[in-house]
mmCIF file with all atom_site columns, N, CA and C in Angstrom:
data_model
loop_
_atom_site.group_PDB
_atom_site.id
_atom_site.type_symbol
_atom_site.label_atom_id
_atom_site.label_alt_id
_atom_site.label_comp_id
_atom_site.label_asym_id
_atom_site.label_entity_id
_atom_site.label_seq_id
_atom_site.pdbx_PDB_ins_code
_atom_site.Cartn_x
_atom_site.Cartn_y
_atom_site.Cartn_z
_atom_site.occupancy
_atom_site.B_iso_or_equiv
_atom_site.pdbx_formal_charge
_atom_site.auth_seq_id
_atom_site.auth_comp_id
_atom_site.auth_asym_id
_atom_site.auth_atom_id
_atom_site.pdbx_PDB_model_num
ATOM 1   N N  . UNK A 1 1  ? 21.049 47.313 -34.345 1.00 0.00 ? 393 UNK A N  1
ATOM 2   C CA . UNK A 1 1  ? 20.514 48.550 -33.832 1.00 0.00 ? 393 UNK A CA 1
ATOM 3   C C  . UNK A 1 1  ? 20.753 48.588 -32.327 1.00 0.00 ? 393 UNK A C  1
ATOM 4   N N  . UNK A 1 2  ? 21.282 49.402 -31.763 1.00 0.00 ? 394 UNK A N  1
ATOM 5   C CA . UNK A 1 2  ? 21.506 49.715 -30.690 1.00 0.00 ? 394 UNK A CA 1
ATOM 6   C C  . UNK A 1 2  ? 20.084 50.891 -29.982 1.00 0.00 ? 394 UNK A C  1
ATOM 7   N N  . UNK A 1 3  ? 19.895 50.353 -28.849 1.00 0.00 ? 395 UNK A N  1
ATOM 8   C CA . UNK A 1 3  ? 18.414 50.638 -28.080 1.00 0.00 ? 395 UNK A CA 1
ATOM 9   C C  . UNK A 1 3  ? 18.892 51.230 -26.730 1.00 0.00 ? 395 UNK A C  1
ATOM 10  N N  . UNK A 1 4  ? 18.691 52.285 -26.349 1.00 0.00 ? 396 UNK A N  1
ATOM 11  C CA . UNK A 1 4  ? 18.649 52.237 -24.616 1.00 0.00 ? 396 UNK A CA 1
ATOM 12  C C  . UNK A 1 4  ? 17.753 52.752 -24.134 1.00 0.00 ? 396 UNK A C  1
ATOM 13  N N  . UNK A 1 5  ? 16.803 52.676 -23.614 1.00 0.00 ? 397 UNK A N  1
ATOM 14  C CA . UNK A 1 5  ? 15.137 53.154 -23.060 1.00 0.00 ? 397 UNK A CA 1
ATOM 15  C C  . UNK A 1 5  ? 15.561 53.164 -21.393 1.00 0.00 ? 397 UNK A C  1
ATOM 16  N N  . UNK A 1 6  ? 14.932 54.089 -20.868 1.00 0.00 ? 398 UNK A N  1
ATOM 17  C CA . UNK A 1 6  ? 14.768 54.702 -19.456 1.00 0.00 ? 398 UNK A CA 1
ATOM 18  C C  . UNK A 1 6  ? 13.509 54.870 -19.180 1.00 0.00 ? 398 UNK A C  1
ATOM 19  N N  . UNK A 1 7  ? 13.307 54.019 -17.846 1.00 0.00 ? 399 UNK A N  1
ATOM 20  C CA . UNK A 1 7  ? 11.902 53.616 -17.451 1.00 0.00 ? 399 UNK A CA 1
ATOM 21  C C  . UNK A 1 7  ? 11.968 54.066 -16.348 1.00 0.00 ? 399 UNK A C  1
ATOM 22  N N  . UNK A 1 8  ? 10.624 54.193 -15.506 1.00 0.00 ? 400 UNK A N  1
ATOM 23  C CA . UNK A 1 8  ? 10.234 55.082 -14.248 1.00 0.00 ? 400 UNK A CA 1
ATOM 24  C C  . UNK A 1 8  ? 8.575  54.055 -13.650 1.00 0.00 ? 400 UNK A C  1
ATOM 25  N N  . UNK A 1 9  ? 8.611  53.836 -12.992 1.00 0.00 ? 401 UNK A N  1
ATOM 26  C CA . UNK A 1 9  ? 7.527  52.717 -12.472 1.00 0.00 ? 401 UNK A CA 1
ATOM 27  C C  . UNK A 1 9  ? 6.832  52.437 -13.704 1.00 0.00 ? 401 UNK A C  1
ATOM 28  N N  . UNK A 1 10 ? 8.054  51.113 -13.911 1.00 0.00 ? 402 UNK A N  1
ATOM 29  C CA . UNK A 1 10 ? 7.515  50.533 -15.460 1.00 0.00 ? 402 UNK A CA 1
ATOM 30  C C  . UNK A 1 10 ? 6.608  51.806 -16.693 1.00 0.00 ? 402 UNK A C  1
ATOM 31  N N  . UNK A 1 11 ? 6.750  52.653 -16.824 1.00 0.00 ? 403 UNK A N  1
ATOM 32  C CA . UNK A 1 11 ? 7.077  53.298 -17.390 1.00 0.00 ? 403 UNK A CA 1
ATOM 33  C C  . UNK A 1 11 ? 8.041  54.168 -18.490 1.00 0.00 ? 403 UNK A C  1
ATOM 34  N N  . UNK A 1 12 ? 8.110  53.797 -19.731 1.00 0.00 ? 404 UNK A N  1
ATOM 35  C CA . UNK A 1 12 ? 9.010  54.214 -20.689 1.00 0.00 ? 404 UNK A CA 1
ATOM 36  C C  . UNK A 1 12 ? 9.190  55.345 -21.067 1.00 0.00 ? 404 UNK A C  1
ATOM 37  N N  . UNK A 1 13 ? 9.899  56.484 -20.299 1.00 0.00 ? 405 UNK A N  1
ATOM 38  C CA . UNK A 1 13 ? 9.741  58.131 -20.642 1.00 0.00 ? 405 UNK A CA 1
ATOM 39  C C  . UNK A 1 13 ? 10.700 58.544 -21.947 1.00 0.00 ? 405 UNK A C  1
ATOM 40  N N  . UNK A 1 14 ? 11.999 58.014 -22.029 1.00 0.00 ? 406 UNK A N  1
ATOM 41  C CA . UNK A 1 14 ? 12.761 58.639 -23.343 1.00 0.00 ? 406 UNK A CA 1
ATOM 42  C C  . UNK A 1 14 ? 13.507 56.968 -24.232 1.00 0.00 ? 406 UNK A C  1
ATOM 43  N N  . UNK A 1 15 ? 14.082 56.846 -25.039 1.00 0.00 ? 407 UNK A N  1
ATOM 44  C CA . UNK A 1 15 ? 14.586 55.981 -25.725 1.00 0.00 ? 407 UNK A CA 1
ATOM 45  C C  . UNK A 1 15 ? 15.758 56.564 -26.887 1.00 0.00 ? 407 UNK A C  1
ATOM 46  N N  . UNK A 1 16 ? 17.290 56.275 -26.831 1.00 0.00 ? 408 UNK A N  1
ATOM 47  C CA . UNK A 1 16 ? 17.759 56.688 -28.107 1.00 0.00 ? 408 UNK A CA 1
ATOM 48  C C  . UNK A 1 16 ? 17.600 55.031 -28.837 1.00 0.00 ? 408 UNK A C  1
ATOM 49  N N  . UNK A 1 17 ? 17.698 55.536 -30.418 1.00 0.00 ? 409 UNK A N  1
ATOM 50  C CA . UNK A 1 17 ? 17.773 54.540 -30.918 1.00 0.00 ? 409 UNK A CA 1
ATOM 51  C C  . UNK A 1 17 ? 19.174 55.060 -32.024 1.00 0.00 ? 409 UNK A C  1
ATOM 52  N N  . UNK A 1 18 ? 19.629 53.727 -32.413 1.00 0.00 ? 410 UNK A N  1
ATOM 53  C CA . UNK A 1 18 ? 20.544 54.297 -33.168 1.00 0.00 ? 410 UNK A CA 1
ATOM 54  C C  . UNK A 1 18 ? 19.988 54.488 -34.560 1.00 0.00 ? 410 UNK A C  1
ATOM 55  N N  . UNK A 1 19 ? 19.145 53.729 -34.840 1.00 0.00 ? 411 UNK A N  1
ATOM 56  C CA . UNK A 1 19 ? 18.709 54.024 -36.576 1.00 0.00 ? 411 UNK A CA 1
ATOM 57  C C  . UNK A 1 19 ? 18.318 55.523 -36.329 1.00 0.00 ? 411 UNK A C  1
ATOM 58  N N  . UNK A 1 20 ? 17.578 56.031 -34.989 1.00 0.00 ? 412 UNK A N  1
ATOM 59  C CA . UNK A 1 20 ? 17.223 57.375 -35.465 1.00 0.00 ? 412 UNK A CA 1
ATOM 60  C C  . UNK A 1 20 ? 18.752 58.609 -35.413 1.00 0.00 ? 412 UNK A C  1
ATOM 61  N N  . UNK A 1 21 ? 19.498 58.523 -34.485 1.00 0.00 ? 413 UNK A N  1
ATOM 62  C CA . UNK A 1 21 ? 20.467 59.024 -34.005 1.00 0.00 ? 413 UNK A CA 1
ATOM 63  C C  . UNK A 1 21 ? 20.275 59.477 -33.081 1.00 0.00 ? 413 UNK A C  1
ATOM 64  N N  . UNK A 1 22 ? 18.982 59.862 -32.101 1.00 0.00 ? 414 UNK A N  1
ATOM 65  C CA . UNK A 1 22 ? 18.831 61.020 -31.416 1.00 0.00 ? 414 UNK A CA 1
ATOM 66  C C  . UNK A 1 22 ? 17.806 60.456 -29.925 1.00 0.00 ? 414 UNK A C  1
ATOM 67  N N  . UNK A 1 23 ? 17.243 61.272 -29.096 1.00 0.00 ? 415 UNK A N  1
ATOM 68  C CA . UNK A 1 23 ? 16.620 60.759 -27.820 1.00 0.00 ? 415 UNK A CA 1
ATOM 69  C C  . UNK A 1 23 ? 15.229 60.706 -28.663 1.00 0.00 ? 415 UNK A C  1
ATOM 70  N N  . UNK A 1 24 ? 14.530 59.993 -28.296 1.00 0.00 ? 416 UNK A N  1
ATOM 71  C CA . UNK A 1 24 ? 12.913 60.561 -28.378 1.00 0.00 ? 416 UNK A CA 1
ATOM 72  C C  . UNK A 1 24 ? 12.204 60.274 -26.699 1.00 0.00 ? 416 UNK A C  1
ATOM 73  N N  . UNK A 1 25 ? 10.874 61.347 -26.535 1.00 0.00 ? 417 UNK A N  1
ATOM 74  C CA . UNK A 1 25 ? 10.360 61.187 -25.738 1.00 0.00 ? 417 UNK A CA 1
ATOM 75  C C  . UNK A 1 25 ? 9.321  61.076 -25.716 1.00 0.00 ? 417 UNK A C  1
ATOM 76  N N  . UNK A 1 26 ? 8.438  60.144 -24.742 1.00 0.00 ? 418 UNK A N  1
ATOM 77  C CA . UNK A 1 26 ? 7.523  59.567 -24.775 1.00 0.00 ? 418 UNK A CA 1
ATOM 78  C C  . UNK A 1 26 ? 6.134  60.545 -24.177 1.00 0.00 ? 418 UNK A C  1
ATOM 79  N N  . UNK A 1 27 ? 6.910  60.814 -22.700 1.00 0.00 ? 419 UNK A N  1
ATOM 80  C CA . UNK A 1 27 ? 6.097  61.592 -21.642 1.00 0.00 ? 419 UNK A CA 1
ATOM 81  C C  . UNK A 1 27 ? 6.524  63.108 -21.379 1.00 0.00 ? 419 UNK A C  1
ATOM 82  N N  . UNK A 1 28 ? 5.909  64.119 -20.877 1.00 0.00 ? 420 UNK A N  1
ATOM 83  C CA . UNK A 1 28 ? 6.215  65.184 -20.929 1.00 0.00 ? 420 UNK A CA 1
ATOM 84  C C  . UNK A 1 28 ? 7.603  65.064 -20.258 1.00 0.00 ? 420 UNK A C  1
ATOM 85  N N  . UNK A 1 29 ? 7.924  64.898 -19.235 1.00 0.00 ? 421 UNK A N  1
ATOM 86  C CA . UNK A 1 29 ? 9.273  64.848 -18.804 1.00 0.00 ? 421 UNK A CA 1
ATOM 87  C C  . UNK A 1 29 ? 10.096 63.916 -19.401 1.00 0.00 ? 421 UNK A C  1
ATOM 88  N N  . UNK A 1 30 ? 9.590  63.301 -20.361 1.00 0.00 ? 422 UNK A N  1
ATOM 89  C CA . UNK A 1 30 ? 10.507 62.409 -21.349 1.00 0.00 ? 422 UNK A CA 1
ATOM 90  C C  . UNK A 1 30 ? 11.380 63.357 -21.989 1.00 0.00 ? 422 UNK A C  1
ATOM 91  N N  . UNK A 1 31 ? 10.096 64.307 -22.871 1.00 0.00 ? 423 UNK A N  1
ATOM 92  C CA . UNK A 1 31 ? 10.155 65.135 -23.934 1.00 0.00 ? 423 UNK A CA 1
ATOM 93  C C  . UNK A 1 31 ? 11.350 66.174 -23.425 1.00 0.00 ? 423 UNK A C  1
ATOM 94  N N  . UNK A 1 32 ? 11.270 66.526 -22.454 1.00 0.00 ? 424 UNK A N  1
ATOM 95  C CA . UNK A 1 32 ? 12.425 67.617 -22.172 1.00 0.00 ? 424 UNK A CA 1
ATOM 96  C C  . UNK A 1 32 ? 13.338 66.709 -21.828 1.00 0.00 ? 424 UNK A C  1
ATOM 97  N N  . UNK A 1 33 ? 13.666 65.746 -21.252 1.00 0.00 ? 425 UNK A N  1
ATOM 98  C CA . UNK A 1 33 ? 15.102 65.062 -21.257 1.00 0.00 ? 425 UNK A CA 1
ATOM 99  C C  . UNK A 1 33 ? 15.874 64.910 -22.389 1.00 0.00 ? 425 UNK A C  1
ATOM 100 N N  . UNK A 1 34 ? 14.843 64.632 -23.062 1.00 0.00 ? 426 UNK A N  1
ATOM 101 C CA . UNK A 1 34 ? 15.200 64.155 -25.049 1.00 0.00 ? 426 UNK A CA 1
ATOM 102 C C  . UNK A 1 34 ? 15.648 65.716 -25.681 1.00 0.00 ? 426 UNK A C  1
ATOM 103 N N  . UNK A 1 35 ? 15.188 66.659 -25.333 1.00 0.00 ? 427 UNK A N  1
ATOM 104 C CA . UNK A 1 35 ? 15.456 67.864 -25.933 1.00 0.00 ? 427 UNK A CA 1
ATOM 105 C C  . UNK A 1 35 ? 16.794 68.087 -25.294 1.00 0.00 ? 427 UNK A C  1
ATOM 106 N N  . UNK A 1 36 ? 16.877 68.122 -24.175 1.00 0.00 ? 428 UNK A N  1
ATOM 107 C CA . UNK A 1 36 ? 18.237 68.252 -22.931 1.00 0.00 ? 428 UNK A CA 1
ATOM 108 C C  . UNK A 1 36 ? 19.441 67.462 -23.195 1.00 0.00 ? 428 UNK A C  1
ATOM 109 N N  . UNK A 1 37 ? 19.174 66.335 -23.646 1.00 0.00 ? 429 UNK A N  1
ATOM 110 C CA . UNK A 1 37 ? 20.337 65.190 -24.072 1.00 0.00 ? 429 UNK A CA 1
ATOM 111 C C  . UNK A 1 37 ? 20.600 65.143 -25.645 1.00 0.00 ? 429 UNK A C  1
ATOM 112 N N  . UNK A 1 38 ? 19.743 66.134 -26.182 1.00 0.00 ? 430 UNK A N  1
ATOM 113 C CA . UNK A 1 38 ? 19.730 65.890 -27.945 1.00 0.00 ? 430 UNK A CA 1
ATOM 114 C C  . UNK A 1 38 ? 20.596 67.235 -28.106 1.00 0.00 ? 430 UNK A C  1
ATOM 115 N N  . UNK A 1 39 ? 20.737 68.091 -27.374 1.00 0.00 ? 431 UNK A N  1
ATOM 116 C CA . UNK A 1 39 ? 21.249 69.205 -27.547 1.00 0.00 ? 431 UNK A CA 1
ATOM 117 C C  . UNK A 1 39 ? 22.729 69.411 -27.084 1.00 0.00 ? 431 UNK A C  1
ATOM 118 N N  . UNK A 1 40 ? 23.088 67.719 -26.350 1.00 0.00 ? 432 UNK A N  1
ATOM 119 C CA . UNK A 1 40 ? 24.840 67.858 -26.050 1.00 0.00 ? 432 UNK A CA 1
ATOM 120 C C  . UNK A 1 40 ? 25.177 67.010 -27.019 1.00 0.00 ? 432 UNK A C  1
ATOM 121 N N  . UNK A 1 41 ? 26.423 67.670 -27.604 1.00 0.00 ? 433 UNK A N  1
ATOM 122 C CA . UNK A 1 41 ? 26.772 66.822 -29.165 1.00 0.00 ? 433 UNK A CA 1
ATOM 123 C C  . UNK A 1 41 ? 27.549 65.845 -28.382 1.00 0.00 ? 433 UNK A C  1
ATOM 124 N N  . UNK A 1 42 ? 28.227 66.269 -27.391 1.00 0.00 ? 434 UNK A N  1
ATOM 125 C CA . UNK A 1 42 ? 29.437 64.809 -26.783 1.00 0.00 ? 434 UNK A CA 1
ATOM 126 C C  . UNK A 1 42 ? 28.121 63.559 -26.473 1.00 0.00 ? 434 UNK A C  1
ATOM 127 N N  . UNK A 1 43 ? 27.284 63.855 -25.707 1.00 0.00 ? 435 UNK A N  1
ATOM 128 C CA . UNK A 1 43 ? 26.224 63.205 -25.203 1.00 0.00 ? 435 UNK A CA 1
ATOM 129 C C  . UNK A 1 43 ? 25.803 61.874 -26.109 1.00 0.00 ? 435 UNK A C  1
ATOM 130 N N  . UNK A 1 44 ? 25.342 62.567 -27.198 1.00 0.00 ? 436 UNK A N  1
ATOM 131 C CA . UNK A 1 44 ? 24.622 61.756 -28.780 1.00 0.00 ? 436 UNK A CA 1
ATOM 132 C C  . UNK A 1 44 ? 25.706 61.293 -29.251 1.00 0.00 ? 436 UNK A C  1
ATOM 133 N N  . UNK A 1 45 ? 27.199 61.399 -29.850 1.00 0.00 ? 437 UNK A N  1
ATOM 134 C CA . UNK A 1 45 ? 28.564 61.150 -30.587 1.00 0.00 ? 437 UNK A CA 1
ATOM 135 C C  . UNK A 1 45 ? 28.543 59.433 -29.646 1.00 0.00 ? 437 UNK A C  1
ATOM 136 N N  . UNK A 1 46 ? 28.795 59.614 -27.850 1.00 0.00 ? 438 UNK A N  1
ATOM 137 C CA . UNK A 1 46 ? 29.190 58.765 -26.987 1.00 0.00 ? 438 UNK A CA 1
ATOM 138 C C  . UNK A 1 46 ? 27.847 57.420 -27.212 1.00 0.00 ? 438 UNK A C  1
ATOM 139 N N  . UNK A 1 47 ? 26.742 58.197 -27.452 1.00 0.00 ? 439 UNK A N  1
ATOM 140 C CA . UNK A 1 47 ? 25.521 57.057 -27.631 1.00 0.00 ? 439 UNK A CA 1
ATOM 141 C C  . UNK A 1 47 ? 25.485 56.413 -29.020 1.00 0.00 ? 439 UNK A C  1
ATOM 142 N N  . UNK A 1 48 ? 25.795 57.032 -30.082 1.00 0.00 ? 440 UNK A N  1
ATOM 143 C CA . UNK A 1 48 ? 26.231 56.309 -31.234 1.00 0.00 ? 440 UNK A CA 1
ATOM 144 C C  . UNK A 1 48 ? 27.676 56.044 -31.576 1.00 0.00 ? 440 UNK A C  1
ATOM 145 N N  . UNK A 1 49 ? 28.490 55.720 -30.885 1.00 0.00 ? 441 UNK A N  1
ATOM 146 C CA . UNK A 1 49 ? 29.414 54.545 -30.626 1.00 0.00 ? 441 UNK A CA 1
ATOM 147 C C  . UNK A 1 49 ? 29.327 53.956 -30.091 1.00 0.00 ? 441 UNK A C  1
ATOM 148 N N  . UNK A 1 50 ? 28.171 53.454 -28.757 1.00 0.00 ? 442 UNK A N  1
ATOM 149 C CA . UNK A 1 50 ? 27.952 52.565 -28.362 1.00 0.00 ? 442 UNK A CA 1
ATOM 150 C C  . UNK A 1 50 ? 27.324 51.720 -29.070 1.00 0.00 ? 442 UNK A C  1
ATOM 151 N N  . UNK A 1 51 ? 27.252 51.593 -30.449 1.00 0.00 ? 443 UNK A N  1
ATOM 152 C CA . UNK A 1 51 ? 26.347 50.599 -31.429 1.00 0.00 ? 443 UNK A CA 1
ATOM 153 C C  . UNK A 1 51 ? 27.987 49.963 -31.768 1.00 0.00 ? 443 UNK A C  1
ATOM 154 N N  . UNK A 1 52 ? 28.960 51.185 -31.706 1.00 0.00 ? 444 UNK A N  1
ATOM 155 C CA . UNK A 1 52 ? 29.823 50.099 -32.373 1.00 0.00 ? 444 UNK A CA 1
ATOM 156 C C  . UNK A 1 52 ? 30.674 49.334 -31.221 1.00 0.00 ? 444 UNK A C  1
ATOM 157 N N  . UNK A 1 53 ? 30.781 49.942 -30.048 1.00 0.00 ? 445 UNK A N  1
ATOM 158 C CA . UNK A 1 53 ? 31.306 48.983 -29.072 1.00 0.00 ? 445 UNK A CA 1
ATOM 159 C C  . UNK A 1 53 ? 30.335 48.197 -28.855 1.00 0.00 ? 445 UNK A C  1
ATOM 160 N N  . UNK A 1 54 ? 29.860 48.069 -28.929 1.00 0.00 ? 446 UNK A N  1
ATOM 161 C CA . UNK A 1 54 ? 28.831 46.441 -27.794 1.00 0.00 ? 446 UNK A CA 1
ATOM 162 C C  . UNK A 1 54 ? 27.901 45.871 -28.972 1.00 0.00 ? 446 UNK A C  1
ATOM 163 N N  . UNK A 1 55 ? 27.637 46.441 -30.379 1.00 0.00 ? 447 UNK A N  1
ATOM 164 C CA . UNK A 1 55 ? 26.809 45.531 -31.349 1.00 0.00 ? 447 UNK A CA 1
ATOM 165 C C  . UNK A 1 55 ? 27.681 45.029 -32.045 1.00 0.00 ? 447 UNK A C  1
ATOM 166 N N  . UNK A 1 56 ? 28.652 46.218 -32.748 1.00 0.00 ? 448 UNK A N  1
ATOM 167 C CA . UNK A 1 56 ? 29.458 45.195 -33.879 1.00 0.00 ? 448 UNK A CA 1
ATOM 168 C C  . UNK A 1 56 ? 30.246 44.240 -33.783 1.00 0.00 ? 448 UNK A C  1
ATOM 169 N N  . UNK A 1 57 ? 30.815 44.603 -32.040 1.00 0.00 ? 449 UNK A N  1
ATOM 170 C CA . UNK A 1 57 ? 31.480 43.652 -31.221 1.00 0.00 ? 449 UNK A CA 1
ATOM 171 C C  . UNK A 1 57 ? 31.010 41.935 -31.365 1.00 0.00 ? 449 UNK A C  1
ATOM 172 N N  . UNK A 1 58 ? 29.907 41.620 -30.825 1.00 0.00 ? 450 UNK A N  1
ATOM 173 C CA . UNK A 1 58 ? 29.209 40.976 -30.630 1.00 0.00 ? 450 UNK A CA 1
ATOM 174 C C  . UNK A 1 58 ? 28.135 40.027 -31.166 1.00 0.00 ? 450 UNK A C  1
ATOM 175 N N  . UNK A 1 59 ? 28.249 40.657 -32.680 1.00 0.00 ? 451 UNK A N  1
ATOM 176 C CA . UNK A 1 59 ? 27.266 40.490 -33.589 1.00 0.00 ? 451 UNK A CA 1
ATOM 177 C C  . UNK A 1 59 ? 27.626 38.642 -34.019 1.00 0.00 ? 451 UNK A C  1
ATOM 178 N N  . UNK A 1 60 ? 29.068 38.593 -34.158 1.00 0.00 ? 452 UNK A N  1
ATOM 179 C CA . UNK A 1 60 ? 29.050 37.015 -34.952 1.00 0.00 ? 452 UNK A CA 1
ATOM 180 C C  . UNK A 1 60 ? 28.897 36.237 -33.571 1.00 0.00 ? 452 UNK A C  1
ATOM 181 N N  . UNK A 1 61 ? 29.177 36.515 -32.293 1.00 0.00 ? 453 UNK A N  1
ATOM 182 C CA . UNK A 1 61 ? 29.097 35.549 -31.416 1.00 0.00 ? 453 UNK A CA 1
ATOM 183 C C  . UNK A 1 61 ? 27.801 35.936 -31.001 1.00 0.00 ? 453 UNK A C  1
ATOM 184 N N  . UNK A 1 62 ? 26.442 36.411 -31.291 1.00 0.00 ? 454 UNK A N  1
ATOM 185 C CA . UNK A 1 62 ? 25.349 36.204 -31.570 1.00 0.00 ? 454 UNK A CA 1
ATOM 186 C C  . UNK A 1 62 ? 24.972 35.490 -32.825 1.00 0.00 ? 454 UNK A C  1
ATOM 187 N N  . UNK A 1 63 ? 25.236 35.858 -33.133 1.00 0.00 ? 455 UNK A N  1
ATOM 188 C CA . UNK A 1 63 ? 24.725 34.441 -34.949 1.00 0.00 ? 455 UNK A CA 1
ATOM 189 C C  . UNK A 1 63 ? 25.014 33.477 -34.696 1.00 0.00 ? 455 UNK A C  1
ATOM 190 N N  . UNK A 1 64 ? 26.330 33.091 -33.970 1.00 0.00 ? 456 UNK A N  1
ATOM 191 C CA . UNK A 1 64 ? 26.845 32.151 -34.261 1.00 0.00 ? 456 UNK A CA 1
ATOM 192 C C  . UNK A 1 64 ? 26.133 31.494 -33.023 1.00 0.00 ? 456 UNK A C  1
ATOM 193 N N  . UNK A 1 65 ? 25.428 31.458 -32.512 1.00 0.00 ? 457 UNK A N  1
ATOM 194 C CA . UNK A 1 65 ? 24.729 30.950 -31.131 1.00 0.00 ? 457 UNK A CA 1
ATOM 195 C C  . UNK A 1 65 ? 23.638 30.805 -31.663 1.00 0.00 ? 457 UNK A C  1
ATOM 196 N N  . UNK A 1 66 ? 22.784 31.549 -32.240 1.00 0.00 ? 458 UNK A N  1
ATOM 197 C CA . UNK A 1 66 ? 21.389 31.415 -32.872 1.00 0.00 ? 458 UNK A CA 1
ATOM 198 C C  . UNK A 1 66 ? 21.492 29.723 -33.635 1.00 0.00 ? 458 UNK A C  1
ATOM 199 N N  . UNK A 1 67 ? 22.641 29.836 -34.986 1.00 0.00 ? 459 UNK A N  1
ATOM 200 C CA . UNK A 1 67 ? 22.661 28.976 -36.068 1.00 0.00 ? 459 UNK A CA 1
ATOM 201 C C  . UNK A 1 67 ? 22.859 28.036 -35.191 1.00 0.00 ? 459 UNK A C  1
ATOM 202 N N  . UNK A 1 68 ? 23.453 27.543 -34.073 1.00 0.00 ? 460 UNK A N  1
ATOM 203 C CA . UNK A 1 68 ? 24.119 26.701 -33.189 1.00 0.00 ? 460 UNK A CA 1
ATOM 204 C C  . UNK A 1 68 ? 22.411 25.881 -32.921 1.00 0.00 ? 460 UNK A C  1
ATOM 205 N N  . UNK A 1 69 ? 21.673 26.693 -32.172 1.00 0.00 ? 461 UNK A N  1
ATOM 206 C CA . UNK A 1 69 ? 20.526 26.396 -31.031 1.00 0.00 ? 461 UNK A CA 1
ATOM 207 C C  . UNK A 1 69 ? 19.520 26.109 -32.111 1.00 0.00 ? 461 UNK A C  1
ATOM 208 N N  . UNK A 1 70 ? 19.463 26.558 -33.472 1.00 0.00 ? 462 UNK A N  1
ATOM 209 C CA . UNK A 1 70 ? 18.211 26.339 -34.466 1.00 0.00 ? 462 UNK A CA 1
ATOM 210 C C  . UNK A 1 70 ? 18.499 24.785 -34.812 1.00 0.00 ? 462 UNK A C  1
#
């Protein structure tokens, strides 16, 4: 699952996740960023391929470090 959360004096205002596809927001000015960024299709397309550049990428040379260190 790919995560990217945007914080503001330690504060968590929006988050996409990839299981959901989309922004969610936390705080009122979360909430309209998430509406603002959910409404550009290039925006959301570019954030769910980033699950496949940098997770699927990465995924066995994470396992394979876990099984290593257990």
């Amino acid at each position: 699952e790919f995560i990217r959360s945007s914080y503001f004096n330690k504060l968590e205002y929006t988050r996409f996740s990839s299981s959901v596809g989309k922004f969610v927001g936390f705080t009122e000015y979360g909430v309209r960023n998430a509406e603002y960024w959910n409404n550009d299709a290039s925006l959301l397309s570019a954030m769910k391929a980033q699950k496949e550049v940098y997770c699927l990428n990465h995924i066995q040379i994470e396992y394979n470090n876990m099984l290593t260190k257990s």
